[in-house]
Tab-separated table of C-alpha atoms in Angstrom:
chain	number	residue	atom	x	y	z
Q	13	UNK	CA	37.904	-207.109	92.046
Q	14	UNK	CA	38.898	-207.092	88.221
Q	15	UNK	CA	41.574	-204.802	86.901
Q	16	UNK	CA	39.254	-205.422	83.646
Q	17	UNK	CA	36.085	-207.205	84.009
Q	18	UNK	CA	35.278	-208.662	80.784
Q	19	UNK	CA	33.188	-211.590	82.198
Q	20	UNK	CA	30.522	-209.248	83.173
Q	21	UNK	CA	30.766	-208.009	79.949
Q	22	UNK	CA	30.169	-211.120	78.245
Q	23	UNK	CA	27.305	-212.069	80.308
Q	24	UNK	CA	25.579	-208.712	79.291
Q	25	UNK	CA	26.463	-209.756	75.736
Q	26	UNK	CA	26.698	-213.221	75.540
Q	27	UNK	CA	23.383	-213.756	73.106
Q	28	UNK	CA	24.620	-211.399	70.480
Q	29	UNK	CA	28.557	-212.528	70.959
Q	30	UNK	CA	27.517	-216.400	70.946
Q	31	UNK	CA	25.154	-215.634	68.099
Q	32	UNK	CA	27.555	-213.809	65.947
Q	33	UNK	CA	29.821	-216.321	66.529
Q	34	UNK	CA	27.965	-219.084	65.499
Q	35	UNK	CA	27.206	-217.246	62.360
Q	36	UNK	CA	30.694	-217.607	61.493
Q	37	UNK	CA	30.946	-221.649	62.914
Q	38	UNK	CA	28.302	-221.814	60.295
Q	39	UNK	CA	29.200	-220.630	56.935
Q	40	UNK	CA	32.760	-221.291	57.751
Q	41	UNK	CA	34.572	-218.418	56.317
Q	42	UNK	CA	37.150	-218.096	59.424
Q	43	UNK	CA	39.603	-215.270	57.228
Q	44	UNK	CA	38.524	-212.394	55.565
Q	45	UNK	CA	34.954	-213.792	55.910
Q	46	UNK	CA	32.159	-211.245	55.385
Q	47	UNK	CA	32.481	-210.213	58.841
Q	48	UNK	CA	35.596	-208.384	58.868
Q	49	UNK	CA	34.081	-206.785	55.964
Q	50	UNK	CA	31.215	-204.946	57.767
Q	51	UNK	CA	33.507	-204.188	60.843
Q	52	UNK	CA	35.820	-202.781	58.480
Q	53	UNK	CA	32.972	-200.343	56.664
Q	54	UNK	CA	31.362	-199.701	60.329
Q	55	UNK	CA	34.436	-198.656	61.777
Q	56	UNK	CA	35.676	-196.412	59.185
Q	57	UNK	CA	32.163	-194.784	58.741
Q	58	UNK	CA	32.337	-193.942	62.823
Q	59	UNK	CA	35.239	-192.244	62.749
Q	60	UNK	CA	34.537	-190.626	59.294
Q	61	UNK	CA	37.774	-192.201	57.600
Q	62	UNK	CA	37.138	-193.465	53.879
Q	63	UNK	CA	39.104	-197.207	54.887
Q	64	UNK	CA	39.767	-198.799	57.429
Q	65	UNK	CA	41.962	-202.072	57.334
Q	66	UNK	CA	41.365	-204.998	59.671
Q	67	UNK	CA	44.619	-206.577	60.561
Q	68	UNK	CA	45.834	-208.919	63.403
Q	69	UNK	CA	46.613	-206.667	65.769
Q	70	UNK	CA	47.347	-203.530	66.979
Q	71	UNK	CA	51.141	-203.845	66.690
Q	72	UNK	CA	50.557	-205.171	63.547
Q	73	UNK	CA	48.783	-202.079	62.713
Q	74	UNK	CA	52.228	-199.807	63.345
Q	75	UNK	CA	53.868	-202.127	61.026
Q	76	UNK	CA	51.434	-201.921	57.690
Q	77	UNK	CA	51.516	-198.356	58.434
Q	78	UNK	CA	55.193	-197.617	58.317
Q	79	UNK	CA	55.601	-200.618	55.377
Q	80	UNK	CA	53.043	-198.838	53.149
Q	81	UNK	CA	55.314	-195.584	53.413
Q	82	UNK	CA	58.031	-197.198	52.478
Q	83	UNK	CA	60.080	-197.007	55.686
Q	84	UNK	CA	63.376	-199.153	55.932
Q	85	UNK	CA	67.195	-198.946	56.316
Q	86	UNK	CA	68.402	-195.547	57.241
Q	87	UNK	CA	65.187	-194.047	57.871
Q	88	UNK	CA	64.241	-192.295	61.158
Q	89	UNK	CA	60.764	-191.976	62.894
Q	90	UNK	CA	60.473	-189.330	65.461
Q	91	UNK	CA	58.016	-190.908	68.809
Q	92	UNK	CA	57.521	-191.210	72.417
Q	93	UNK	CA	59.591	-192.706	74.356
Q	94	UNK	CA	56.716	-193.318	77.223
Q	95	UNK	CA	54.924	-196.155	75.393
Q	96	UNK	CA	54.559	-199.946	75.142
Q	97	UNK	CA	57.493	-200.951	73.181
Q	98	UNK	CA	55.600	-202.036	70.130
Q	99	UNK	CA	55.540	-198.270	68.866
Q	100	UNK	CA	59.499	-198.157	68.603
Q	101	UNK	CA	59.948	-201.778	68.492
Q	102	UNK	CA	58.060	-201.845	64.699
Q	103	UNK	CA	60.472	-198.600	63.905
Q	104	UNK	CA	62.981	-200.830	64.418
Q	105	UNK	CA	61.932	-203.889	63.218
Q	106	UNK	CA	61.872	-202.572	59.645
Q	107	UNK	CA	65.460	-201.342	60.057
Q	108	UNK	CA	65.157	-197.778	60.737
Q	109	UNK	CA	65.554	-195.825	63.836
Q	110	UNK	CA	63.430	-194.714	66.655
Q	111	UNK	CA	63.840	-191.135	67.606
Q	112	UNK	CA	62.513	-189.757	70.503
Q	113	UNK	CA	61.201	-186.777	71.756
Q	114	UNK	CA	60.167	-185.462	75.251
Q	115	UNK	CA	56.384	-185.874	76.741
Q	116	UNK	CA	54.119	-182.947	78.308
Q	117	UNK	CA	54.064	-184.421	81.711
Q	118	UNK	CA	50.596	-183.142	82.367
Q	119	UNK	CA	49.420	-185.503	79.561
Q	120	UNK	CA	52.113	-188.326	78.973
Q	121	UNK	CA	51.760	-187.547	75.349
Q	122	UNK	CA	54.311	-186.450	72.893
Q	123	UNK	CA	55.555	-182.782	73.334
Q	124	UNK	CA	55.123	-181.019	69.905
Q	125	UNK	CA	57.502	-178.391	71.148
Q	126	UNK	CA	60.127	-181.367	71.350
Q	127	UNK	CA	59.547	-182.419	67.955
Q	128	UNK	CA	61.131	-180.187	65.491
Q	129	UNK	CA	64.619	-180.548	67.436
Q	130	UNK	CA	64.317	-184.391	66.687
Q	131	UNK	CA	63.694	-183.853	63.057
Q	132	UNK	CA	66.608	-184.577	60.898
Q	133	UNK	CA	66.874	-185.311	56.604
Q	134	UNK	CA	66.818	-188.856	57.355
Q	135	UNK	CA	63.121	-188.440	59.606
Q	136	UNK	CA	60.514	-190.083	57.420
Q	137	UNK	CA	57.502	-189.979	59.498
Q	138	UNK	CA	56.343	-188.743	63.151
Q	139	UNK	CA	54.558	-191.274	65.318
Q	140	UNK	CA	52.853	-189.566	67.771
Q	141	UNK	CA	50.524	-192.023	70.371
Q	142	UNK	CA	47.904	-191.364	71.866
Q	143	UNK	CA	48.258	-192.628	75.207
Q	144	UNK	CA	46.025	-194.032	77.941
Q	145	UNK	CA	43.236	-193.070	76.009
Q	146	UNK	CA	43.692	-189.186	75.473
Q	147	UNK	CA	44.408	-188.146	71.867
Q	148	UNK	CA	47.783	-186.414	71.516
Q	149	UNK	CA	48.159	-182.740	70.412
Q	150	UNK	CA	47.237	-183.471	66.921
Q	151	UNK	CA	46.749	-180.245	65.183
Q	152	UNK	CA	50.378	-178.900	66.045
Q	153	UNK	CA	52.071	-182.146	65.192
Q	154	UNK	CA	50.281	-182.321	61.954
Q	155	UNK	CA	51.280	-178.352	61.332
Q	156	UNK	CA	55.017	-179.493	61.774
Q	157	UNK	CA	55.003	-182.392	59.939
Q	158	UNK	CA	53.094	-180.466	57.115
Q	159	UNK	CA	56.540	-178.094	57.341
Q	160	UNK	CA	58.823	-181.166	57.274
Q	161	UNK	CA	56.402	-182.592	54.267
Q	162	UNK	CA	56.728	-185.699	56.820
Q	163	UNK	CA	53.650	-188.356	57.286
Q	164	UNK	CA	52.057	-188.726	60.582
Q	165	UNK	CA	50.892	-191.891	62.200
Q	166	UNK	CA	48.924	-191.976	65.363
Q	167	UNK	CA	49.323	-194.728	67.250
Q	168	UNK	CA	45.900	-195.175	68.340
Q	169	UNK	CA	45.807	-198.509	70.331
Q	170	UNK	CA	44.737	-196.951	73.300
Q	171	UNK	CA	42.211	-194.104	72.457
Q	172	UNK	CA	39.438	-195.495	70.050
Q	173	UNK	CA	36.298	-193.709	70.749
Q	174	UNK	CA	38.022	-190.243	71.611
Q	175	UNK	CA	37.621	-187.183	70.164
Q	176	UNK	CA	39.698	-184.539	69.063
Q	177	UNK	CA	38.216	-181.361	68.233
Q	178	UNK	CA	35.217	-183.135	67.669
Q	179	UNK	CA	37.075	-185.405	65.058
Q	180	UNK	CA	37.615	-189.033	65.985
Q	181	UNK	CA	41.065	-190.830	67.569
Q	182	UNK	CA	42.162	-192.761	64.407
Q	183	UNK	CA	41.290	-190.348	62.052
Q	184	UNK	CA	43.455	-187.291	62.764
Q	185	UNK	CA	46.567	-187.641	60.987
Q	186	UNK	CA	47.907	-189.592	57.226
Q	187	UNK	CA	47.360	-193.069	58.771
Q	188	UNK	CA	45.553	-193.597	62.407
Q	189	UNK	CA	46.544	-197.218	63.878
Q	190	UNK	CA	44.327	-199.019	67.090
Q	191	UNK	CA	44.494	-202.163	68.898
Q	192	UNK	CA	41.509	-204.426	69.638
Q	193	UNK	CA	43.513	-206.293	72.173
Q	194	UNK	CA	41.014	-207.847	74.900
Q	195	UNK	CA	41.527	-205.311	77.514
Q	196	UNK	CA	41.436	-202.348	75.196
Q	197	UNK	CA	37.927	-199.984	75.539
Q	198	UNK	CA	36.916	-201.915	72.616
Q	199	UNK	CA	38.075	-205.363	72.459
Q	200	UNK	CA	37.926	-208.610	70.450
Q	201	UNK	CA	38.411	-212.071	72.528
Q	202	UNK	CA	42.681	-212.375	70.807
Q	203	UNK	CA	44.367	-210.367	68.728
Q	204	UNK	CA	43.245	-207.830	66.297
Q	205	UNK	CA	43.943	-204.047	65.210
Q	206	UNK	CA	42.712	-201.913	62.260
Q	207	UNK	CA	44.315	-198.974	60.588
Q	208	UNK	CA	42.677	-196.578	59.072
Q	209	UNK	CA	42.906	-193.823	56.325
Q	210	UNK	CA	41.571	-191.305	53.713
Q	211	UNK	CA	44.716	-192.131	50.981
Q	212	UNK	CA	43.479	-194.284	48.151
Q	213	UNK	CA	47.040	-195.591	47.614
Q	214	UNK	CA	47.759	-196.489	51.174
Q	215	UNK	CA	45.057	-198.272	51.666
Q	216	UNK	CA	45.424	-200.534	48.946
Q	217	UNK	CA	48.911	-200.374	49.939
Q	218	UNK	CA	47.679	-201.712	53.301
Q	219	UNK	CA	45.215	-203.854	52.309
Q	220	UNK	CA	47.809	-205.825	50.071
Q	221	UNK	CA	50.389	-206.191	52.877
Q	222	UNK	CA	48.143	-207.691	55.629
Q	223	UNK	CA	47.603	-210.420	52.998
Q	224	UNK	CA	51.097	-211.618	51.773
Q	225	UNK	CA	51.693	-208.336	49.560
Q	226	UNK	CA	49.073	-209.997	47.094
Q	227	UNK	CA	46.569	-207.878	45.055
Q	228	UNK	CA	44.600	-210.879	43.630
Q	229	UNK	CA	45.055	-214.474	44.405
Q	230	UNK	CA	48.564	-216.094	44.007
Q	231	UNK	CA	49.753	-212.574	42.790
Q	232	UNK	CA	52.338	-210.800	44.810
Q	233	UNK	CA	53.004	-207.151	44.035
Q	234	UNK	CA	55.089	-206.496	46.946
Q	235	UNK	CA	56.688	-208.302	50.234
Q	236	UNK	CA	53.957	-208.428	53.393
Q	237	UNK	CA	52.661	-210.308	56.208
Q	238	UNK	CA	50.190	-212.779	57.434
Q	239	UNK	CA	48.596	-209.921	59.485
Q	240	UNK	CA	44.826	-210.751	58.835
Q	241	UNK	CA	42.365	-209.976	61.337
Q	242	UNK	CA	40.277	-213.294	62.217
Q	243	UNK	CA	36.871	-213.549	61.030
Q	244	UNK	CA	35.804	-214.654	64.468
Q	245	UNK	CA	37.154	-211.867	66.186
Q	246	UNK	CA	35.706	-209.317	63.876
Q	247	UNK	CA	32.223	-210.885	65.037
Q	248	UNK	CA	33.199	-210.484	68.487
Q	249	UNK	CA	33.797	-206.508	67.709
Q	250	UNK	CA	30.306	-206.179	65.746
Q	251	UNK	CA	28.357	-207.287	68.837
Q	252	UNK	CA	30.671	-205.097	71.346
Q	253	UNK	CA	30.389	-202.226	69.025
Q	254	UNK	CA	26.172	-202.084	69.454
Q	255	UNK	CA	26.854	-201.144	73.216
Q	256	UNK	CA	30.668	-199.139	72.951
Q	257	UNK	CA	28.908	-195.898	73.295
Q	258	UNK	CA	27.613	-196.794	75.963
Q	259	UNK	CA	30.850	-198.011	77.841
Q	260	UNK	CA	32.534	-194.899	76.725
Q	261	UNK	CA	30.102	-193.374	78.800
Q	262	UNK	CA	30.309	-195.828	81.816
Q	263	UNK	CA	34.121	-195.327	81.516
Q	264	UNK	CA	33.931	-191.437	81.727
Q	265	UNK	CA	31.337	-191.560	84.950
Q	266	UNK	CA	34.001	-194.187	86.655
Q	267	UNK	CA	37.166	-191.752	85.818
Q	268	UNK	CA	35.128	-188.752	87.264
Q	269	UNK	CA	34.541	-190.632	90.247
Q	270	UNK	CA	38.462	-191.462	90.954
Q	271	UNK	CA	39.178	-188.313	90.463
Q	272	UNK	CA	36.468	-186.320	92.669
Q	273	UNK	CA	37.697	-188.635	95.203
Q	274	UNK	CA	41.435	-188.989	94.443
Q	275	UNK	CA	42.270	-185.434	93.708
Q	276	UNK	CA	43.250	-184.362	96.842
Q	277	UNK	CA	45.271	-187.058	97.377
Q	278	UNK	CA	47.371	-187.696	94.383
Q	279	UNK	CA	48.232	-186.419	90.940
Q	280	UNK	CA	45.113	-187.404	88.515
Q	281	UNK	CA	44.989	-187.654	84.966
Q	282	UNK	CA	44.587	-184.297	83.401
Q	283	UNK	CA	42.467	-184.062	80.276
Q	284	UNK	CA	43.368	-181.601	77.840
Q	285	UNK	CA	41.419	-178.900	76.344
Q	286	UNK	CA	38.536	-180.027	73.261
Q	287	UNK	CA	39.405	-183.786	73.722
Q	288	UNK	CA	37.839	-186.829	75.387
Q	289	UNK	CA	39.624	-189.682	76.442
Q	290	UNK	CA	38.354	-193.543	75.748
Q	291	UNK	CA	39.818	-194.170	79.702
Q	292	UNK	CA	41.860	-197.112	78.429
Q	293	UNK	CA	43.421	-196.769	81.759
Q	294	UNK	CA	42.780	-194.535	84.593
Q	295	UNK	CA	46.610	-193.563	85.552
Q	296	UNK	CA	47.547	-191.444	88.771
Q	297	UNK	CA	50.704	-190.807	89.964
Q	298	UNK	CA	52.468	-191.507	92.765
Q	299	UNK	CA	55.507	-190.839	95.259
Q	300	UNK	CA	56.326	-194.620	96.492
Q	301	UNK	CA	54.881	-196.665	94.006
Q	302	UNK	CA	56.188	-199.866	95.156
Q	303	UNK	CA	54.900	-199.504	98.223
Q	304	UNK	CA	51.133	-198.178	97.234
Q	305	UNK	CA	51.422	-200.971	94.743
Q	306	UNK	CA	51.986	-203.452	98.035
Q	307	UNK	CA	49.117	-201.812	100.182
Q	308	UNK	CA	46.544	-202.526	97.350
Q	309	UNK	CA	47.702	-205.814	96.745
Q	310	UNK	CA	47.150	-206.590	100.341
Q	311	UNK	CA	43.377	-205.047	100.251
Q	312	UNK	CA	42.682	-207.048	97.466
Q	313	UNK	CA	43.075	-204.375	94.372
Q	314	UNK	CA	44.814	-205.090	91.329
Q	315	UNK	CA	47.076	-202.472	89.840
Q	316	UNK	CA	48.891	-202.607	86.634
Q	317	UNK	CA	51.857	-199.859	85.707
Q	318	UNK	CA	51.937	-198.595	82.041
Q	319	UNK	CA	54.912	-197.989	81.766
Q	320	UNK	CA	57.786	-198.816	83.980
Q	321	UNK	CA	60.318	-198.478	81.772
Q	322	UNK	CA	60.895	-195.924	79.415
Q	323	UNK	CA	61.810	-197.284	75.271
Q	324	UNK	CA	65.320	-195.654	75.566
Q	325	UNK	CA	65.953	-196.789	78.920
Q	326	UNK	CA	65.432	-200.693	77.362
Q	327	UNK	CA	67.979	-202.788	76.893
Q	328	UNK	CA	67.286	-203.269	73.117
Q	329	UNK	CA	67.372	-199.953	71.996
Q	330	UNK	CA	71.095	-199.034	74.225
Q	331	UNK	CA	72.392	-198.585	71.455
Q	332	UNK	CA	70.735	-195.851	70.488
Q	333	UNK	CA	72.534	-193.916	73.283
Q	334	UNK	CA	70.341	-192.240	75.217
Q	335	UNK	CA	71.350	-191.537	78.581
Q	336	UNK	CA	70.170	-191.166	81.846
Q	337	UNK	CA	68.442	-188.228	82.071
Q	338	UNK	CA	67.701	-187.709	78.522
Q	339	UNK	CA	63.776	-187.198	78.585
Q	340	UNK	CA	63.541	-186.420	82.268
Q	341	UNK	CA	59.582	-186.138	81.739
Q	342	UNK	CA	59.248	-189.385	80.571
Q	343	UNK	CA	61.529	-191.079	82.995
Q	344	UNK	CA	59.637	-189.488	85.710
Q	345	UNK	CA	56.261	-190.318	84.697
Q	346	UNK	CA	58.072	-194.182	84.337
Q	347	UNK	CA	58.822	-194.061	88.055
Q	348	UNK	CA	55.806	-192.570	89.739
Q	349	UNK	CA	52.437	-193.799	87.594
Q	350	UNK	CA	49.906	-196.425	88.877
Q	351	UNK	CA	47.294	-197.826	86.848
Q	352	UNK	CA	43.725	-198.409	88.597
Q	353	UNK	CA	41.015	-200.805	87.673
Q	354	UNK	CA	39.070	-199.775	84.991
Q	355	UNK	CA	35.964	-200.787	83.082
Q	356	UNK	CA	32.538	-200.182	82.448
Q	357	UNK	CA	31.672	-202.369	84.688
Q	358	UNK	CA	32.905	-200.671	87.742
Q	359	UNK	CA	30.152	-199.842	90.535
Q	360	UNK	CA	30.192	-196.895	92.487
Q	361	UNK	CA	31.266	-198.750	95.731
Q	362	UNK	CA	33.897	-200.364	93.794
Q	363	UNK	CA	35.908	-196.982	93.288
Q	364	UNK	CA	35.172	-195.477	96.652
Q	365	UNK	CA	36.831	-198.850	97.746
Q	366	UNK	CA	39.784	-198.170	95.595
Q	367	UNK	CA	40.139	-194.887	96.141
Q	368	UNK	CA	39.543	-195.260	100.133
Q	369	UNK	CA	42.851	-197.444	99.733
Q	370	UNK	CA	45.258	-195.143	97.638
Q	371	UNK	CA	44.275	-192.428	100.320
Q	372	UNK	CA	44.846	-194.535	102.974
Q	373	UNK	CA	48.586	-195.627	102.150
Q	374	UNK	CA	50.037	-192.097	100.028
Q	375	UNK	CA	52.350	-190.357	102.332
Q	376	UNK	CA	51.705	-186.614	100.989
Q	377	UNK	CA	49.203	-184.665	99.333
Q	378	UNK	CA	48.622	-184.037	95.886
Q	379	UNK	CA	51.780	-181.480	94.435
């Protein structure tokens, strides 16, 4: 069994992949080609956003975001602490300071009733992600940073192809970030990201920073990166995007499955109210993870744990001085969750497999 099972994927899309790809072998245009041009408009006009920028990946993604608002030295940016550490590791990278704030454990997601307390005059922006899939609490983050006169970026890696509202993951706050790493719902065959925005001078802020800080050839306006997103991997995303709606859909049927057949038996993810999730993961949690972990290692099902250690319990950011105990939400949820296979490609007898399993080797019922 596949934790993600992208070679039946392929061999579903192989004739458009291999085609688009040779498109690419053929006129030879391998960066910034004319491919990452059309993902770029196709993308933005899904989610309704007036740009979106390609870029190499989704961490990537963060750091254009936080460069074009000018965030450096003695600036703070209040986030999650339950997240892969690229969200506070890009904070940090440009010299200012992660600040964290609780999560809602039903959700994993950033408590906006923990916000405001983390807010200080140095706080330049609020990073909220968007975890596992589900789109955070937007609306209420948004209203406090509109308070604050503070930017928002959502760190979208996870939850392309979610909805908020009715309003798309990626497109719910100043600057929406997302990942097109291989496992993500919708994934290139490397690296890649795209952020995307309605702010004329962000996105040209953006678009020069992914490309050296250049506005025109051999003319540098400001200090960026090499953070182009390949040509070939934009190809790959043009022939997954034809059937993504589709594998939304195929990813919603598998997480109702776990969960008609899990809930009894452990905590399942709980979907807010007026939101879908992209499944990115489908994340339960558990009393004795280790030894779950074990039991479905022995029957032959992979597991994968996102997160096991919360940012301001990592070494790296010790200095910040966060203690034990400081976000007991988040260091709980570190502890107990367990990440399941999930994919489109998932058949019925698949998750009545995995699910037999958890239920066979969890030692109480669900809390």
């Amino acid at each position: 069994m596949q934790f993600v099972d992208l070679k039946t994927q392929y061999r579903r899309l192989k004739s458009s992949i291999d085609a688009r790809i040779q498109t690419v072998l053929d006129h030879g245009q391998y960066i910034l080609g004319p491919e990452v041009h059309e993902l770029e408009e196709r993308l933005a006009a899904r989610i309704g956003a007036k740009y979106c920028i390609g870029c190499a990946s989704g961490t990537d993604a963060l750091l254009l975001a936080l460069m074009a608002l000018g965030i450096g030295p003695g600036d703070e940016v209040v986030t999650s602490p339950f997240t892969f550490i690229a969200t506070g590791e890009m904070i940090a990278l440009l010299g200012a300071k992660p600040v964290f704030a609780e999560i809602d454990p039903a959700t994993w997601n950033l408590d906006p009733a923990k916000i405001e307390a983390a807010i200080t005059p140095r706080t330049r922006a609020i990073m909220p992600v968007s975890l596992y899939g589900q789109p955070a609490e937007m609306d209420a983050i948004n209203a406090i940073a509109v308070r604050h006169k503070l930017p928002v970026i959502e760190d979208a890696a996870q939850s392309f192809g979610a909805l908020y509202f009715g309003r798309h993951s990626g497109n719910l706050s100043t600057i929406g970030c997302t990942s097109f790493f291989p496992s993500k719902p919708l994934g290139c065959y490397g690296d890649g990201g795209a952020c995307f925005t309605n702010d004329d001078g962000l996105a040209t802020a953006m678009l020069e920073l992914r490309n050296h800080g250049q506005d025109r050839r051999y003319h540098h306006t400001r200090i960026g990166i090499n953070g182009r997103l390949d040509t070939i991997q934009a190809a790959v995303l043009l022939a997954k995007l034809d059937v993504f709606d589709n594998e939304l859909l195929a990813r919603a049927e598998a997480a109702n499955r776990y969960t008609s057949l899990l809930k009894d038996a452990v905590q399942t993810p709980k979907l807010a109210p007026n939101r879908t999730t992209a499944w990115a993961q489908y994340t339960i949690e558990v009393d004795d993870r280790d030894t779950v972990e074990a039991a479905l290692r022995e029957a032959g099902i992979p597991t994968a744990v996102h997160y096991p250690v919360a940012l301001h319990q990592q070494p790296i950011f010790a200095s910040l001085e966060y203690g034990p105990g400081s976000f007991p939400h988040a260091e709980q949820a570190a502890r107990r969750v367990l990440s399941l296979p999930m994919h489109p490609y998932l058949t019925p007898p698949d998750i009545l497999r995995v699910a037999e399993a958890v239920k066979s080797c969890v030692h109480s019922p669900v809390r």
